[in-house]
Amino acid sequence: MRHRKKTRKISNMTRFIICALLLGMTCFLTWSGIQDLKTTAEIRLSIQQNKKKTQELEEEKSDLEETKQKLTNPDYIEYIARGKYLVTKEGEQVFKFPSSEDEESEE
């Protein structure tokens, strides 16, 4: 006697369900990948902006430290006080002459 191998036949409905599931999973994974790429791009942009801001703050810090160092020099303090705030020594007279900038603003 011959033995026949039994083969299972998959019905068309089962094939359709399997294809629909695979298509759905493919769409979900593609969408998920695109979302991850968008998030990565946003994070990279944020990192660039933060690096630029950090560099600006470092420059500002350097300028402030330089000003702090200058403020320990009595000659510099006197220069600022006399020039910007018109502080005088006792018995001194201050004469302020118009600068070229003052003349331009009057016209």
Tab-separated table of C-alpha atoms in Angstrom:
chain	number	residue	atom	x	y	z
A	1	MET	CA	0.000	0.000	0.000
A	2	ARG	CA	1.023	3.378	-0.744
A	3	HIS	CA	1.078	5.993	1.908
A	4	ARG	CA	0.170	9.403	0.831
A	5	LYS	CA	1.527	12.329	2.636
A	6	LYS	CA	-1.141	14.506	3.974
A	7	THR	CA	-0.672	18.102	3.060
A	8	ARG	CA	-2.540	20.891	4.651
A	9	LYS	CA	-4.130	23.339	2.388
A	10	ILE	CA	-4.388	26.890	3.594
A	11	SER	CA	-7.671	28.436	2.739
A	12	ASN	CA	-7.869	31.723	0.848
A	13	MET	CA	-9.364	33.466	3.879
A	14	THR	CA	-6.421	32.414	6.053
A	15	ARG	CA	-3.966	33.642	3.400
A	16	PHE	CA	-5.793	36.968	3.229
A	17	ILE	CA	-5.646	37.372	7.023
A	18	ILE	CA	-1.928	36.540	7.102
A	19	CYS	CA	-1.174	39.015	4.288
A	20	ALA	CA	-3.260	41.714	5.995
A	21	LEU	CA	-1.414	41.152	9.278
A	22	LEU	CA	1.987	41.274	7.569
A	23	LEU	CA	1.009	44.422	5.670
A	24	GLY	CA	-0.234	46.021	8.900
A	25	MET	CA	2.971	45.154	10.738
A	26	THR	CA	5.059	46.516	7.856
A	27	CYS	CA	3.128	49.799	7.889
A	28	PHE	CA	3.456	50.093	11.672
A	29	LEU	CA	7.197	49.436	11.629
A	30	THR	CA	7.705	51.933	8.786
A	31	TRP	CA	5.707	54.612	10.636
A	32	SER	CA	7.620	53.890	13.835
A	33	GLY	CA	10.950	54.217	12.001
A	34	ILE	CA	9.931	57.556	10.489
A	35	GLN	CA	8.931	58.852	13.937
A	36	ASP	CA	12.304	57.792	15.314
A	37	LEU	CA	14.094	59.631	12.490
A	38	LYS	CA	12.082	62.799	13.213
A	39	THR	CA	12.915	62.570	16.918
A	40	THR	CA	16.600	62.060	16.135
A	41	ALA	CA	16.634	65.126	13.868
A	42	GLU	CA	14.958	67.247	16.564
A	43	ILE	CA	17.460	66.092	19.182
A	44	ARG	CA	20.417	66.862	16.891
A	45	LEU	CA	19.042	70.357	16.227
A	46	SER	CA	18.577	70.903	19.954
A	47	ILE	CA	22.154	69.782	20.610
A	48	GLN	CA	23.489	72.235	17.990
A	49	GLN	CA	21.484	75.093	19.514
A	50	ASN	CA	22.692	74.216	23.011
A	51	LYS	CA	26.323	74.052	21.853
A	52	LYS	CA	25.987	77.499	20.279
A	53	LYS	CA	24.376	78.894	23.431
A	54	THR	CA	27.091	77.300	25.578
A	55	GLN	CA	29.781	78.930	23.434
A	56	GLU	CA	28.072	82.339	23.756
A	57	LEU	CA	27.836	81.926	27.534
A	58	GLU	CA	31.499	80.923	27.742
A	59	GLU	CA	32.455	84.092	25.836
A	60	GLU	CA	30.278	86.200	28.132
A	61	LYS	CA	31.831	84.526	31.168
A	62	SER	CA	35.306	85.295	29.810
A	63	ASP	CA	34.361	88.950	29.267
A	64	LEU	CA	32.949	89.213	32.782
A	65	GLU	CA	36.043	87.632	34.303
A	66	GLU	CA	38.211	90.112	32.381
A	67	THR	CA	36.088	93.015	33.661
A	68	LYS	CA	36.298	91.603	37.191
A	69	GLN	CA	40.075	91.473	36.896
A	70	LYS	CA	40.183	95.075	35.645
A	71	LEU	CA	38.050	96.228	38.566
A	72	THR	CA	40.808	95.204	40.959
A	73	ASN	CA	43.068	97.828	39.346
A	74	PRO	CA	42.634	101.244	41.055
A	75	ASP	CA	43.782	103.111	37.924
A	76	TYR	CA	41.044	101.477	35.868
A	77	ILE	CA	38.416	102.285	38.482
A	78	GLU	CA	39.535	105.917	38.484
A	79	TYR	CA	39.460	105.991	34.672
A	80	ILE	CA	35.853	104.695	34.622
A	81	ALA	CA	34.740	106.993	37.441
A	82	ARG	CA	36.205	110.082	35.763
A	83	GLY	CA	35.175	109.233	32.211
A	84	LYS	CA	31.740	107.742	32.614
A	85	TYR	CA	30.465	109.282	35.827
A	86	LEU	CA	32.385	112.604	35.735
A	87	VAL	CA	33.806	112.157	39.225
A	88	THR	CA	36.331	114.859	40.078
A	89	LYS	CA	38.962	115.410	42.690
A	90	GLU	CA	38.494	118.244	45.142
A	91	GLY	CA	39.118	121.578	43.457
A	92	GLU	CA	39.032	120.161	39.897
A	93	GLN	CA	36.770	121.530	37.214
A	94	VAL	CA	35.372	119.375	34.408
A	95	PHE	CA	34.766	120.787	30.957
A	96	LYS	CA	32.699	118.653	28.612
A	97	PHE	CA	33.130	119.374	24.925
A	98	PRO	CA	30.648	118.121	22.331
A	99	SER	CA	31.917	115.169	20.371
A	100	SER	CA	31.295	114.562	16.683
A	101	GLU	CA	28.520	112.131	17.684
A	102	ASP	CA	26.774	114.881	19.691
A	103	GLU	CA	26.958	117.277	16.712
A	104	GLU	CA	25.427	114.694	14.366
A	105	SER	CA	22.509	114.062	16.710
A	106	GLU	CA	21.698	117.798	16.853
A	107	GLU	CA	21.346	118.050	13.064
